[in-house]
Amino acid sequence: MVELVPEKVGPWTFDDLQSLPDESGWRYEIVDGALVVSPGPALRHEVVGELLRRCLREVLPPHVITVGPMAVDLEPTYRLPDLVVVDLDTDDTTKLAAADVHLAIEIVSPSSTTTDRVTKPAEYAAHGLLAYWRVETDPEVSVTAYVLGEGDAVYTEVGTWGEGETLSVAVPFAIDLSVDDLTRGRP
């Protein structure tokens, strides 16, 4: 039997996170120095994520790109948003500085509901990530967008868009996209 998590004394670091096996099918994050292990995403989660990545590629300015999951440094916490939008010329690294992230996107899974709806937005806002999107896939696909106002410690909801609607935001960039485009090929 393969060991899921090696024994560790003391707080987990980003270097410890990097040493964990990629092929395990589990997702690893560090929250306040503690290792958090969750199941890998389901097919529907991945399909919606890939379709969203394609949609963003068509509407984002040419100097930015959507990547992920990729670690964001919120030391002593290291989160792996499903998708992040960063500048193309961001330094080559294995973890992003919070200041490098224009938009963090989480696609809610049954195992991450509270984390994606409550915990991660609070952490992202506390570290100054300008914009956050939460994508729900059950019972249908919807996107809720949030922005961080100047001097604010929590996000303000911009809106929620469901199937048949067009998401339209101005921050971090002017973006219009049809939520229906995230359900093509829906498993």
mmCIF file of C-alpha atoms in Angstrom:
data_model
loop_
_atom_site.group_PDB
_atom_site.id
_atom_site.type_symbol
_atom_site.label_atom_id
_atom_site.label_comp_id
_atom_site.label_asym_id
_atom_site.label_seq_id
_atom_site.Cartn_x
_atom_site.Cartn_y
_atom_site.Cartn_z
ATOM 1 C CA MET A 1 0.000 0.000 0.000
ATOM 2 C CA VAL A 2 1.289 3.456 -0.942
ATOM 3 C CA GLU A 3 1.655 5.871 1.942
ATOM 4 C CA LEU A 4 -0.766 8.777 1.378
ATOM 5 C CA VAL A 5 1.078 11.254 3.572
ATOM 6 C CA PRO A 6 4.576 10.839 4.983
ATOM 7 C CA GLU A 7 5.039 11.402 8.703
ATOM 8 C CA LYS A 8 6.066 14.926 9.581
ATOM 9 C CA VAL A 9 6.893 16.724 12.814
ATOM 10 C CA GLY A 10 6.259 20.462 12.928
ATOM 11 C CA PRO A 11 4.607 22.787 10.439
ATOM 12 C CA TRP A 12 4.469 21.885 6.773
ATOM 13 C CA THR A 13 6.346 24.130 4.329
ATOM 14 C CA PHE A 14 6.060 24.716 0.620
ATOM 15 C CA ASP A 15 9.146 22.538 0.074
ATOM 16 C CA ASP A 16 7.360 19.707 1.922
ATOM 17 C CA LEU A 17 4.352 20.201 -0.339
ATOM 18 C CA GLN A 18 6.569 19.931 -3.418
ATOM 19 C CA SER A 19 7.914 16.570 -2.242
ATOM 20 C CA LEU A 20 4.472 14.891 -2.161
ATOM 21 C CA PRO A 21 3.590 12.488 -5.001
ATOM 22 C CA ASP A 22 1.692 13.997 -7.965
ATOM 23 C CA GLU A 23 0.360 10.658 -9.161
ATOM 24 C CA SER A 24 -1.589 9.920 -5.979
ATOM 25 C CA GLY A 25 -4.900 11.364 -7.238
ATOM 26 C CA TRP A 26 -5.142 13.544 -4.118
ATOM 27 C CA ARG A 27 -4.844 17.318 -3.822
ATOM 28 C CA TYR A 28 -2.522 18.754 -1.206
ATOM 29 C CA GLU A 29 -2.605 22.255 0.266
ATOM 30 C CA ILE A 30 -1.098 23.792 3.383
ATOM 31 C CA VAL A 31 -3.348 25.787 5.703
ATOM 32 C CA ASP A 32 -1.609 27.626 8.529
ATOM 33 C CA GLY A 33 1.242 25.120 8.401
ATOM 34 C CA ALA A 34 -1.013 22.032 8.453
ATOM 35 C CA LEU A 35 -1.308 19.673 5.494
ATOM 36 C CA VAL A 36 -4.826 19.394 4.053
ATOM 37 C CA VAL A 37 -5.535 16.420 1.784
ATOM 38 C CA SER A 38 -8.645 16.234 -0.382
ATOM 39 C CA PRO A 39 -9.833 13.963 -3.181
ATOM 40 C CA GLY A 40 -8.981 14.865 -6.743
ATOM 41 C CA PRO A 41 -11.672 16.534 -8.859
ATOM 42 C CA ALA A 42 -14.461 14.721 -10.713
ATOM 43 C CA LEU A 43 -14.864 14.757 -14.489
ATOM 44 C CA ARG A 44 -17.570 17.460 -14.517
ATOM 45 C CA HIS A 45 -15.300 19.740 -12.461
ATOM 46 C CA GLU A 46 -12.486 19.252 -14.965
ATOM 47 C CA VAL A 47 -14.726 19.737 -18.027
ATOM 48 C CA VAL A 48 -16.121 23.014 -16.667
ATOM 49 C CA GLY A 49 -12.589 24.144 -15.776
ATOM 50 C CA GLU A 50 -11.252 23.395 -19.242
ATOM 51 C CA LEU A 51 -14.192 25.108 -20.957
ATOM 52 C CA LEU A 52 -13.759 28.153 -18.703
ATOM 53 C CA ARG A 53 -10.050 28.268 -19.533
ATOM 54 C CA ARG A 54 -10.913 28.243 -23.261
ATOM 55 C CA CYS A 55 -13.543 30.975 -22.836
ATOM 56 C CA LEU A 56 -11.146 33.184 -20.884
ATOM 57 C CA ARG A 57 -8.463 32.717 -23.524
ATOM 58 C CA GLU A 58 -10.832 34.351 -26.034
ATOM 59 C CA VAL A 59 -11.798 37.377 -23.908
ATOM 60 C CA LEU A 60 -8.765 38.243 -21.766
ATOM 61 C CA PRO A 61 -6.168 40.818 -22.848
ATOM 62 C CA PRO A 62 -3.164 39.308 -24.666
ATOM 63 C CA HIS A 63 -0.724 40.078 -21.810
ATOM 64 C CA VAL A 64 -2.402 37.623 -19.383
ATOM 65 C CA ILE A 65 -2.968 33.872 -19.287
ATOM 66 C CA THR A 66 -5.098 31.412 -17.346
ATOM 67 C CA VAL A 67 -3.191 28.582 -15.630
ATOM 68 C CA GLY A 68 -3.841 26.163 -12.822
ATOM 69 C CA PRO A 69 -4.019 24.581 -10.498
ATOM 70 C CA MET A 70 -0.984 26.462 -9.271
ATOM 71 C CA ALA A 71 0.153 27.221 -5.732
ATOM 72 C CA VAL A 72 -0.425 30.723 -4.411
ATOM 73 C CA ASP A 73 1.774 31.821 -1.517
ATOM 74 C CA LEU A 74 -0.369 32.996 1.407
ATOM 75 C CA GLU A 75 2.305 31.962 3.917
ATOM 76 C CA PRO A 76 1.977 29.991 6.107
ATOM 77 C CA THR A 77 -0.837 28.856 3.816
ATOM 78 C CA TYR A 78 -0.359 27.627 0.251
ATOM 79 C CA ARG A 79 -3.565 27.263 -1.761
ATOM 80 C CA LEU A 80 -4.015 25.743 -5.205
ATOM 81 C CA PRO A 81 -6.887 27.556 -6.946
ATOM 82 C CA ASP A 82 -8.350 25.595 -9.839
ATOM 83 C CA LEU A 83 -7.478 28.463 -12.183
ATOM 84 C CA VAL A 84 -5.608 31.749 -11.844
ATOM 85 C CA VAL A 85 -5.109 34.621 -14.250
ATOM 86 C CA VAL A 86 -1.564 36.021 -14.255
ATOM 87 C CA ASP A 87 0.609 38.138 -16.522
ATOM 88 C CA LEU A 88 2.430 36.201 -19.231
ATOM 89 C CA ASP A 89 5.724 37.667 -18.036
ATOM 90 C CA THR A 90 5.292 36.467 -14.437
ATOM 91 C CA ASP A 91 8.557 34.994 -13.168
ATOM 92 C CA ASP A 92 8.917 31.251 -13.731
ATOM 93 C CA THR A 93 8.184 29.770 -10.333
ATOM 94 C CA THR A 94 6.478 26.859 -8.605
ATOM 95 C CA LYS A 95 4.408 29.207 -6.429
ATOM 96 C CA LEU A 96 2.808 32.523 -7.243
ATOM 97 C CA ALA A 97 2.954 35.585 -5.043
ATOM 98 C CA ALA A 98 -0.529 36.826 -4.154
ATOM 99 C CA ALA A 99 0.315 40.124 -5.874
ATOM 100 C CA ASP A 100 0.847 38.242 -9.182
ATOM 101 C CA VAL A 101 -2.721 36.883 -9.274
ATOM 102 C CA HIS A 102 -5.300 39.042 -11.078
ATOM 103 C CA LEU A 103 -8.112 36.515 -10.585
ATOM 104 C CA ALA A 104 -8.439 33.289 -8.593
ATOM 105 C CA ILE A 105 -11.142 30.818 -9.627
ATOM 106 C CA GLU A 106 -12.437 27.884 -7.616
ATOM 107 C CA ILE A 107 -14.763 25.228 -9.034
ATOM 108 C CA VAL A 108 -16.770 23.833 -6.135
ATOM 109 C CA SER A 109 -16.558 20.073 -5.513
ATOM 110 C CA PRO A 110 -18.591 18.107 -2.963
ATOM 111 C CA SER A 111 -15.442 17.764 -0.832
ATOM 112 C CA SER A 112 -14.607 21.492 -1.005
ATOM 113 C CA THR A 113 -17.941 23.265 -0.591
ATOM 114 C CA THR A 114 -17.195 25.176 2.627
ATOM 115 C CA THR A 115 -13.575 25.765 1.684
ATOM 116 C CA ASP A 116 -14.444 27.242 -1.740
ATOM 117 C CA ARG A 117 -17.433 29.261 -0.501
ATOM 118 C CA VAL A 118 -16.036 30.588 2.799
ATOM 119 C CA THR A 119 -12.433 29.799 3.702
ATOM 120 C CA LYS A 120 -10.571 30.434 0.461
ATOM 121 C CA PRO A 121 -12.337 33.727 -0.359
ATOM 122 C CA ALA A 122 -11.489 35.000 3.133
ATOM 123 C CA GLU A 123 -7.837 33.981 2.706
ATOM 124 C CA TYR A 124 -7.590 35.435 -0.810
ATOM 125 C CA ALA A 125 -9.158 38.730 0.293
ATOM 126 C CA ALA A 126 -6.866 38.938 3.352
ATOM 127 C CA HIS A 127 -3.871 38.656 1.014
ATOM 128 C CA GLY A 128 -5.159 41.251 -1.455
ATOM 129 C CA LEU A 129 -6.203 39.126 -4.447
ATOM 130 C CA LEU A 130 -8.239 41.628 -6.447
ATOM 131 C CA ALA A 131 -10.892 39.271 -7.828
ATOM 132 C CA TYR A 132 -12.336 35.848 -7.031
ATOM 133 C CA TRP A 133 -14.827 33.696 -8.955
ATOM 134 C CA ARG A 134 -16.681 30.726 -7.526
ATOM 135 C CA VAL A 135 -18.049 28.256 -10.073
ATOM 136 C CA GLU A 136 -20.834 25.927 -8.966
ATOM 137 C CA THR A 137 -21.554 22.791 -11.028
ATOM 138 C CA ASP A 138 -24.461 21.299 -9.093
ATOM 139 C CA PRO A 139 -27.365 21.318 -9.737
ATOM 140 C CA GLU A 140 -26.399 23.509 -12.703
ATOM 141 C CA VAL A 141 -23.422 25.627 -13.674
ATOM 142 C CA SER A 142 -23.259 29.155 -12.276
ATOM 143 C CA VAL A 143 -20.501 31.692 -11.706
ATOM 144 C CA THR A 144 -20.393 34.166 -8.828
ATOM 145 C CA ALA A 145 -17.858 36.996 -9.158
ATOM 146 C CA TYR A 146 -16.358 38.978 -6.290
ATOM 147 C CA VAL A 147 -14.026 41.990 -6.170
ATOM 148 C CA LEU A 148 -11.919 43.478 -3.426
ATOM 149 C CA GLY A 149 -12.472 47.210 -3.019
ATOM 150 C CA GLU A 150 -9.607 49.473 -2.071
ATOM 151 C CA GLY A 151 -8.989 49.174 1.669
ATOM 152 C CA ASP A 152 -11.542 46.351 2.031
ATOM 153 C CA ALA A 153 -10.790 43.171 3.974
ATOM 154 C CA VAL A 154 -13.593 41.114 2.404
ATOM 155 C CA TYR A 155 -14.914 40.673 -1.108
ATOM 156 C CA THR A 156 -18.006 42.365 -2.477
ATOM 157 C CA GLU A 157 -20.219 40.200 -4.681
ATOM 158 C CA VAL A 158 -20.547 41.584 -8.207
ATOM 159 C CA GLY A 159 -23.195 39.089 -9.310
ATOM 160 C CA THR A 160 -24.154 35.514 -10.031
ATOM 161 C CA TRP A 161 -24.857 34.225 -13.534
ATOM 162 C CA GLY A 162 -26.427 30.894 -14.447
ATOM 163 C CA GLU A 163 -27.184 28.955 -17.594
ATOM 164 C CA GLY A 164 -28.723 31.150 -20.300
ATOM 165 C CA GLU A 165 -26.991 34.266 -18.899
ATOM 166 C CA THR A 166 -23.867 36.232 -19.789
ATOM 167 C CA LEU A 167 -21.346 37.014 -17.075
ATOM 168 C CA SER A 168 -20.237 40.625 -17.381
ATOM 169 C CA VAL A 169 -17.564 42.134 -15.132
ATOM 170 C CA ALA A 170 -15.149 45.050 -15.269
ATOM 171 C CA VAL A 171 -12.582 43.783 -12.706
ATOM 172 C CA PRO A 172 -9.913 42.538 -13.051
ATOM 173 C CA PHE A 173 -10.576 43.074 -16.769
ATOM 174 C CA ALA A 174 -13.647 43.760 -18.868
ATOM 175 C CA ILE A 175 -14.978 40.239 -19.411
ATOM 176 C CA ASP A 176 -18.215 39.045 -21.000
ATOM 177 C CA LEU A 177 -18.796 35.314 -21.360
ATOM 178 C CA SER A 178 -21.791 33.058 -21.771
ATOM 179 C CA VAL A 179 -22.269 30.624 -18.905
ATOM 180 C CA ASP A 180 -23.751 28.209 -21.477
ATOM 181 C CA ASP A 181 -20.241 27.930 -22.939
ATOM 182 C CA LEU A 182 -19.231 26.195 -19.689
ATOM 183 C CA THR A 183 -21.763 23.386 -20.158
ATOM 184 C CA ARG A 184 -20.870 22.185 -23.656
ATOM 185 C CA GLY A 185 -20.106 18.477 -23.515
ATOM 186 C CA ARG A 186 -21.481 18.328 -19.982
ATOM 187 C CA PRO A 187 -20.893 14.870 -18.467
#
